[in-house]
CSV table of C-alpha atoms in Angstrom, one decimal:
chain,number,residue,atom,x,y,z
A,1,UNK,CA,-17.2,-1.9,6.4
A,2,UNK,CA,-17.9,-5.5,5.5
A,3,UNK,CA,-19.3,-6.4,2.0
A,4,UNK,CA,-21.6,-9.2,3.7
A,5,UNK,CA,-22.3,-11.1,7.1
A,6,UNK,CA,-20.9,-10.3,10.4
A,7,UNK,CA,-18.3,-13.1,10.7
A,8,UNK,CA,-14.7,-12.7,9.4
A,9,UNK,CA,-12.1,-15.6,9.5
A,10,UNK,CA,-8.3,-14.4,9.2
A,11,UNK,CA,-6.1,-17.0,8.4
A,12,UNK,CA,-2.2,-16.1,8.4
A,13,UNK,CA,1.2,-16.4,6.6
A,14,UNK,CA,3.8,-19.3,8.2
A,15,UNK,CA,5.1,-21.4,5.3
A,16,UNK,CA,4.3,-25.2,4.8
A,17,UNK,CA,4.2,-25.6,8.6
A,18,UNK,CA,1.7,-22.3,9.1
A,19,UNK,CA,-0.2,-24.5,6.1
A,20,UNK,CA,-0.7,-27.8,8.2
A,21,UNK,CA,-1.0,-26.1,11.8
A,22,UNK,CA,-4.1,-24.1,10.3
A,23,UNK,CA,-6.0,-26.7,8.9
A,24,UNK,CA,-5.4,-28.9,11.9
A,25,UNK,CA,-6.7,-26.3,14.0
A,26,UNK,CA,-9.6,-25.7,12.1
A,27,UNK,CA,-10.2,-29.0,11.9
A,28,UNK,CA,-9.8,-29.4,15.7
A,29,UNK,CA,-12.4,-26.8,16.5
A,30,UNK,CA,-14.5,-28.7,13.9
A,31,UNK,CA,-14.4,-31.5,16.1
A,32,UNK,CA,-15.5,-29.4,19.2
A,33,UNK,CA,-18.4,-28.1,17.7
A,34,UNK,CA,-16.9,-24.6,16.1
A,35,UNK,CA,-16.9,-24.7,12.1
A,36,UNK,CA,-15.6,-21.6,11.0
A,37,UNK,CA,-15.7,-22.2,7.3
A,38,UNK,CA,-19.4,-20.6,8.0
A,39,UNK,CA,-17.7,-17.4,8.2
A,40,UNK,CA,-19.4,-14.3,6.0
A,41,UNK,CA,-15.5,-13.6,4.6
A,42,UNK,CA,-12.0,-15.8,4.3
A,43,UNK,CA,-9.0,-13.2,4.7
A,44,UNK,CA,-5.8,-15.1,3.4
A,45,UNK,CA,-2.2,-14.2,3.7
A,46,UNK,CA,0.4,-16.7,2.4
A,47,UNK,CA,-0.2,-19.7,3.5
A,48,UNK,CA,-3.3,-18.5,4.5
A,49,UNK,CA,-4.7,-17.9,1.2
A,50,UNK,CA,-4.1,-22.0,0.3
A,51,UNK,CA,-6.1,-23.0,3.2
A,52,UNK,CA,-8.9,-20.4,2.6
A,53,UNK,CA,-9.3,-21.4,-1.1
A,54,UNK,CA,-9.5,-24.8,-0.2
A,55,UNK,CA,-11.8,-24.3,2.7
A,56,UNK,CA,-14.4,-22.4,0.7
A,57,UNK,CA,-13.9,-24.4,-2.3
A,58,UNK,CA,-16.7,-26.5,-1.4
A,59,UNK,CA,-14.5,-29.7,-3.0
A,60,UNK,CA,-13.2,-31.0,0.4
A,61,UNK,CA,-14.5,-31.4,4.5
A,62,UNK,CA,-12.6,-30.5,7.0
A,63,UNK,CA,-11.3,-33.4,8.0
A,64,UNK,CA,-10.5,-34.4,4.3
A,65,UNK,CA,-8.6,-31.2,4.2
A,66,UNK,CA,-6.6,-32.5,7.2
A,67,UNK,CA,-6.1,-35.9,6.0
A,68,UNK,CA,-4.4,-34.2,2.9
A,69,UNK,CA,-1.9,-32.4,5.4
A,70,UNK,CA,-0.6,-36.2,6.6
A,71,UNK,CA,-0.3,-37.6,3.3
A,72,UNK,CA,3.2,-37.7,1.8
A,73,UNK,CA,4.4,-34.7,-0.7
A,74,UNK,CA,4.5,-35.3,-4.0
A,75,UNK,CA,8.3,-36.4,-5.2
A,76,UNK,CA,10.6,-33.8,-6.1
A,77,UNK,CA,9.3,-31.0,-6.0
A,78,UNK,CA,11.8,-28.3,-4.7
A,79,UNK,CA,11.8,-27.0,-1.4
A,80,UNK,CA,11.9,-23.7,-0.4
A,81,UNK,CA,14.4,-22.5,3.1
A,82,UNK,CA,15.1,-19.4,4.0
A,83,UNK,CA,18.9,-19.2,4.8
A,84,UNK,CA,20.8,-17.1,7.2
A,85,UNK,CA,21.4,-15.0,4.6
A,86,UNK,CA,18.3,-14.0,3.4
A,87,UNK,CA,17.5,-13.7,6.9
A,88,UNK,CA,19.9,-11.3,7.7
A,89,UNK,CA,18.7,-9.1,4.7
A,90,UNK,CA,15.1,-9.4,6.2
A,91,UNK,CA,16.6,-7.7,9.4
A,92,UNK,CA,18.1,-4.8,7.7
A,93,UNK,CA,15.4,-4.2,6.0
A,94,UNK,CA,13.5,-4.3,8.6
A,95,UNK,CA,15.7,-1.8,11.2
A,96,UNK,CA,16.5,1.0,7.7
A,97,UNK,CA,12.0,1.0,7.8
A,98,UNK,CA,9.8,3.1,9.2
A,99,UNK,CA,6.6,1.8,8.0
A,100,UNK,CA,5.6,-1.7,6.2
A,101,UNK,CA,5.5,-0.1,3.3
A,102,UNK,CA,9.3,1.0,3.5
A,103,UNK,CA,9.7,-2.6,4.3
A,104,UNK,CA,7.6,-3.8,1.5
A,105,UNK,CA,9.8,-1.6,-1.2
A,106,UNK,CA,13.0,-3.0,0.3
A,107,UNK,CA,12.0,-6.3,0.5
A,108,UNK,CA,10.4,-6.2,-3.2
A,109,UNK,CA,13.9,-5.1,-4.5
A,110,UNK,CA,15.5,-8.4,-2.8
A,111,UNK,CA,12.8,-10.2,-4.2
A,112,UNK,CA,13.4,-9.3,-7.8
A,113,UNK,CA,17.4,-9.7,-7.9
A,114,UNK,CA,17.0,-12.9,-5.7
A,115,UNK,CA,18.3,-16.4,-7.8
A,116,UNK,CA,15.3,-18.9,-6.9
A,117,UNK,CA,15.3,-22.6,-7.8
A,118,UNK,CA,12.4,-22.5,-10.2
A,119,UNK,CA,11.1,-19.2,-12.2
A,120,UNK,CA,8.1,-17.6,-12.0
A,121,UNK,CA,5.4,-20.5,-14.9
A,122,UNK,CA,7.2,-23.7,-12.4
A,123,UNK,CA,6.4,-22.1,-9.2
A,124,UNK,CA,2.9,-20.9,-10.6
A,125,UNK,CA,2.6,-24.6,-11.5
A,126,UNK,CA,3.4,-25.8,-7.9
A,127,UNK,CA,1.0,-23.8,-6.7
A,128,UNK,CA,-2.1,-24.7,-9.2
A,129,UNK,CA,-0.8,-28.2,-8.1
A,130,UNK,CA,-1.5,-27.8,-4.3
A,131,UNK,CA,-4.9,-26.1,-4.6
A,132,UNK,CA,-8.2,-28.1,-4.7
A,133,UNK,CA,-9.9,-25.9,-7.3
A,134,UNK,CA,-8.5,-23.4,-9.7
A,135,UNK,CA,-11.6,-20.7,-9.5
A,136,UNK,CA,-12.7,-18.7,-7.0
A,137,UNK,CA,-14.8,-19.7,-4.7
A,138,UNK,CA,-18.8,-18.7,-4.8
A,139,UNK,CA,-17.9,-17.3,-1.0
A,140,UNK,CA,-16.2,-14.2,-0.4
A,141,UNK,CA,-12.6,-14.8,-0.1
A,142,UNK,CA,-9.8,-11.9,0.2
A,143,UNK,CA,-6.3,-13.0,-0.6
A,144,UNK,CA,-3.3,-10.1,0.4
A,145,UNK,CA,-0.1,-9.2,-1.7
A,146,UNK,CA,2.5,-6.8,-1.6
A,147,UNK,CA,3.4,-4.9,-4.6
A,148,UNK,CA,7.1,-5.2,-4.8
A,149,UNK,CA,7.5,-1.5,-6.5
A,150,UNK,CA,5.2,0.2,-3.8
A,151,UNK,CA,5.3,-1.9,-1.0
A,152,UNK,CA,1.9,-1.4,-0.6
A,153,UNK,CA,-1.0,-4.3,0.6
A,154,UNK,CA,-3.5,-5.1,-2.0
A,155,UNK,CA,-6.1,-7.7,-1.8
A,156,UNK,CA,-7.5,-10.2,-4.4
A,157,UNK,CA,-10.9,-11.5,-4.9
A,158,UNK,CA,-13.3,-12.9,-7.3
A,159,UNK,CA,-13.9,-9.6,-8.7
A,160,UNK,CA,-10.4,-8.4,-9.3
A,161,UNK,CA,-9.9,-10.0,-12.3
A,162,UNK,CA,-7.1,-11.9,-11.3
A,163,UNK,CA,-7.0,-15.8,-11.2
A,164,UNK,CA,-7.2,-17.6,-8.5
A,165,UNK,CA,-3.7,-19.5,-8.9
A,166,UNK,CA,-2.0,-15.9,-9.6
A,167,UNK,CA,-3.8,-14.5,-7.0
A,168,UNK,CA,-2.2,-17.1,-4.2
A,169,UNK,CA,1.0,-17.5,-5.9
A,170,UNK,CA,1.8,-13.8,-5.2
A,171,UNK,CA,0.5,-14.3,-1.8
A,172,UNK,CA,2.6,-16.8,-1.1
A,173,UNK,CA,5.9,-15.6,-3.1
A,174,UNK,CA,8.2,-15.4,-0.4
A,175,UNK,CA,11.7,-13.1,-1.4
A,176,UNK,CA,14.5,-14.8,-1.7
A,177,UNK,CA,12.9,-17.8,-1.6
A,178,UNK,CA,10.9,-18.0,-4.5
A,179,UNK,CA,10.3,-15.8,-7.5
A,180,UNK,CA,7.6,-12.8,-7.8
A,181,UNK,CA,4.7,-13.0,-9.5
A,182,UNK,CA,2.9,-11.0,-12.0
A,183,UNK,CA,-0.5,-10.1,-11.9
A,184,UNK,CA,-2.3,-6.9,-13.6
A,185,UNK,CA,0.7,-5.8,-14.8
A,186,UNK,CA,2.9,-5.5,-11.4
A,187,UNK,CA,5.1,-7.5,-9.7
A,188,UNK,CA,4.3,-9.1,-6.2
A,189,UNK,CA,5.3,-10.5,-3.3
A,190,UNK,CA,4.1,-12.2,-0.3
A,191,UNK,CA,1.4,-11.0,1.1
A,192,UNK,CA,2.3,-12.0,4.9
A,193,UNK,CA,5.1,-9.3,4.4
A,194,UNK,CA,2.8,-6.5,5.8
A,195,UNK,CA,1.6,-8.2,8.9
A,196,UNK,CA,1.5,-11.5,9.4
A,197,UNK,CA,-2.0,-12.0,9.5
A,198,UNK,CA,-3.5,-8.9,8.1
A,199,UNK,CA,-6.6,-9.1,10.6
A,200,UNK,CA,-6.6,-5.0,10.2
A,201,UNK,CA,-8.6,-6.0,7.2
A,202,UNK,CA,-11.4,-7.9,9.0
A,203,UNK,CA,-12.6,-4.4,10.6
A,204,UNK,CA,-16.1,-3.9,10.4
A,205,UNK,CA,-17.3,-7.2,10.8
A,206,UNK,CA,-18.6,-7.9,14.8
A,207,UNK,CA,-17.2,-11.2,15.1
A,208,UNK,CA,-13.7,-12.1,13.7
A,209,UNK,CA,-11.1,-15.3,14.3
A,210,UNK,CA,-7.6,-15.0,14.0
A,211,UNK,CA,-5.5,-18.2,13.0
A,212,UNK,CA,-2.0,-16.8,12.9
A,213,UNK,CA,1.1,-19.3,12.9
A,214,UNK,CA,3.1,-17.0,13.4
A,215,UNK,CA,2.6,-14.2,16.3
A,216,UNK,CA,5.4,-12.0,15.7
A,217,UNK,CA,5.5,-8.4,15.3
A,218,UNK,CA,8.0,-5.5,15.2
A,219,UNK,CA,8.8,-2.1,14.8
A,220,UNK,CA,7.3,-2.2,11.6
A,221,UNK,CA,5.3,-4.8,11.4
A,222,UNK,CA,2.1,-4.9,13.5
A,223,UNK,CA,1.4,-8.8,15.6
A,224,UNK,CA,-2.1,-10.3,14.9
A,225,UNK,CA,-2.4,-9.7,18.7
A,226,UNK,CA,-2.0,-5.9,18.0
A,227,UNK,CA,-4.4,-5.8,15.2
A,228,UNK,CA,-6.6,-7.4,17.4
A,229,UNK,CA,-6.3,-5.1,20.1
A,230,UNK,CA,-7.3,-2.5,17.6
A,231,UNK,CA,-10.4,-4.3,16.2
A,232,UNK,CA,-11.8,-5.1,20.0
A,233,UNK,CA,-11.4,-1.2,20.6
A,234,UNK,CA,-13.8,-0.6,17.7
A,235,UNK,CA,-16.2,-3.3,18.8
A,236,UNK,CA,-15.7,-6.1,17.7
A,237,UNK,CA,-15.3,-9.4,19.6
A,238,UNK,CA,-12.0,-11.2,18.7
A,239,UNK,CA,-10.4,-14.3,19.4
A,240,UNK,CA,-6.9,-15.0,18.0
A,241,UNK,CA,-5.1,-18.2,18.4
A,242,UNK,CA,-1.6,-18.8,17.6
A,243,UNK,CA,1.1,-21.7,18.0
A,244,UNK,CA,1.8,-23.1,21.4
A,245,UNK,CA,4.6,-24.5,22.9
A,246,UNK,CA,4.1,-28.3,21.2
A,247,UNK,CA,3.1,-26.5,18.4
A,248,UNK,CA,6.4,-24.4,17.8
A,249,UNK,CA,8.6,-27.3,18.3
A,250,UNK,CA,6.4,-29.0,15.6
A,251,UNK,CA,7.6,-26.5,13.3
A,252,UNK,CA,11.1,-26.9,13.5
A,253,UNK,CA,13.6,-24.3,12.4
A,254,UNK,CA,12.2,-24.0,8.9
A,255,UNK,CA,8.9,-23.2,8.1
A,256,UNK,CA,9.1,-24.4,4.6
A,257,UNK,CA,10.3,-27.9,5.5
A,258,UNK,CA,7.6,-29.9,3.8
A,259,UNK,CA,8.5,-33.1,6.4
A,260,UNK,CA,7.5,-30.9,9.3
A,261,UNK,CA,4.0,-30.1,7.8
A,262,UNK,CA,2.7,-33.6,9.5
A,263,UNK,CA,3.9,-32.7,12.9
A,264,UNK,CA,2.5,-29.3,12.6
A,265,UNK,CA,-1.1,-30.5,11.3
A,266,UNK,CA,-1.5,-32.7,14.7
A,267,UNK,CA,-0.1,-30.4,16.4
A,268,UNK,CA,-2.8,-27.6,15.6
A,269,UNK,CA,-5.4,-30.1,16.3
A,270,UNK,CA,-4.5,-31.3,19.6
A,271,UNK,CA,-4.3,-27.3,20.5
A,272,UNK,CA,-7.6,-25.9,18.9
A,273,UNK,CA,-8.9,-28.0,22.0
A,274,UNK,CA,-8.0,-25.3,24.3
A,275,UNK,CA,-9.6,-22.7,22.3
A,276,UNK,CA,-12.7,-23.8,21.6
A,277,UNK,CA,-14.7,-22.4,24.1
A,278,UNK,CA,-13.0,-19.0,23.5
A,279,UNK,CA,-13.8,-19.2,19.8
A,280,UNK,CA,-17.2,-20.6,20.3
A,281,UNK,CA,-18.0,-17.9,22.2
A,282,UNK,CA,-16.3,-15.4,19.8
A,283,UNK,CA,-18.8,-17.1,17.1
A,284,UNK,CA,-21.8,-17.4,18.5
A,285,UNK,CA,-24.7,-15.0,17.6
């Protein structure tokens, strides 16, 4: 059940684009007359868990939150791809599972024997560098990640005892791409490796908004519009949007392409038009 409120906004895992395509539709619904940073919880996956702690941080509008996805990226810092390799291991992994779990345990073993271009302190570092404010906001705010000996979802929050920056650098600690983090004493991964969005975790609350970048699901892994499914059977009224057509060719071929996280940003805001109603409606008391 939820701790507090009614409303929950899920935001989802997709990389530097899923980063930029959020805010710009949040930003876009803004426009329209929807603010969803009133919402009574902030579940983060990933990416997700950047754009929540900056939306609750309390530091930054909307729209200066989107003007921050079209500036420039700060000079060399090191990109992150996932290659064809690592991508063929995520397949395997994913057809020798049965449950995300399995997946997690499999993928938490790649993570740890994975070569990465920065350790663990540099890409802690990166992360404290893209965040508005390194403590948790005053507003509830959830953020997901795998442990990479269990496999299992946990979830972070002000009360966890866990900072902020370590609780979104193991969110977003992508295997094989960049290094697991430490936190309480275990090793994690990223937290969009369960589900993409995680909006299982917004049941209980009557009125919930899905922003997924990516809408993908498998055998193992549930889609947001799955979980969704399953939170409108138990009640509550849903709206989930996720990339359209303009939108996925904004993206590109790799999600972590930080020159593709422009394109992706006005790209979520020209769409969030065509949900507004839909999520207005969704929101509304």
């Amino acid at each position: 059940m939820p701790e507090t409120g009614t409303t929950a906004l899920v935001l989802g895992a997709g990389g530097l684009t899923g980063t930029g395509w959020e805010v710009g539709v949040l930003h876009g619904l803004a426009e329209a007359g929807v603010d969803l940073s009133t919402a009574s919880v902030v579940i983060g996956s990933s990416a997700g868990s950047a754009v929540g702690a900056d939306l609750l941080s309390g530091g930054e509008s909307l729209a200066g939150l989107y003007e921050r996805q079209l500036a420039d990226p700060p000079p060399g810092r090191p990109a992150g791809r996932l290659g064809p390799a690592t991508l063929l291991r995520y397949t395997a992994a994913v057809l020798a599972s049965r449950t995300p779990e399995a997946y997690g345990r499999r993928l938490g073993r790649l993570a740890l024997a994975a070569r990465t271009p920065v350790g663990e302190a540099a890409r802690r570092e990166m992360i404290a560098a893209r965040l508005l404010h390194h403590e948790w906001p005053g507003r509830p705010l959830r953020v997901t990640a795998v442990d990479a000996a269990t496999g299992e979802l946990h979830t972070f929050d002000k009360d966890s005892g866990v900072p902020l920056v370590d609780a979104v650098t193991a969110s977003c600690a992508i295997p094989g791409v960049w290094p697991a983090a430490t936190a309480q004493g275990r090793t994690w991964i990223d937290g969009g490796l369960h589900s993409t969005a995680n909006a299982h975790l917004a049941a209980g609350y009557e009125r919930v908004v899905v922003v997924a970048p990516s809408a993908s699901g498998n055998k193992v892994i549930h889609s947001p519009r799955a979980q969704a499914a399953r939170l409108r059977d138990a009640g509550a009224r849903v709206a989930v949007i996720t990339p359209d057509a303009a939108a996925r060719r904004a993206f590109g071929r790799n999600p972590l392409d930080p020159a593709r996280r422009v394109p992706a940003a006005r790209a979520g805001r020209a769409q969030a038009a065509a949900h507004a109603r839909a999520v207005a409606a969704v929101w509304a008391q």
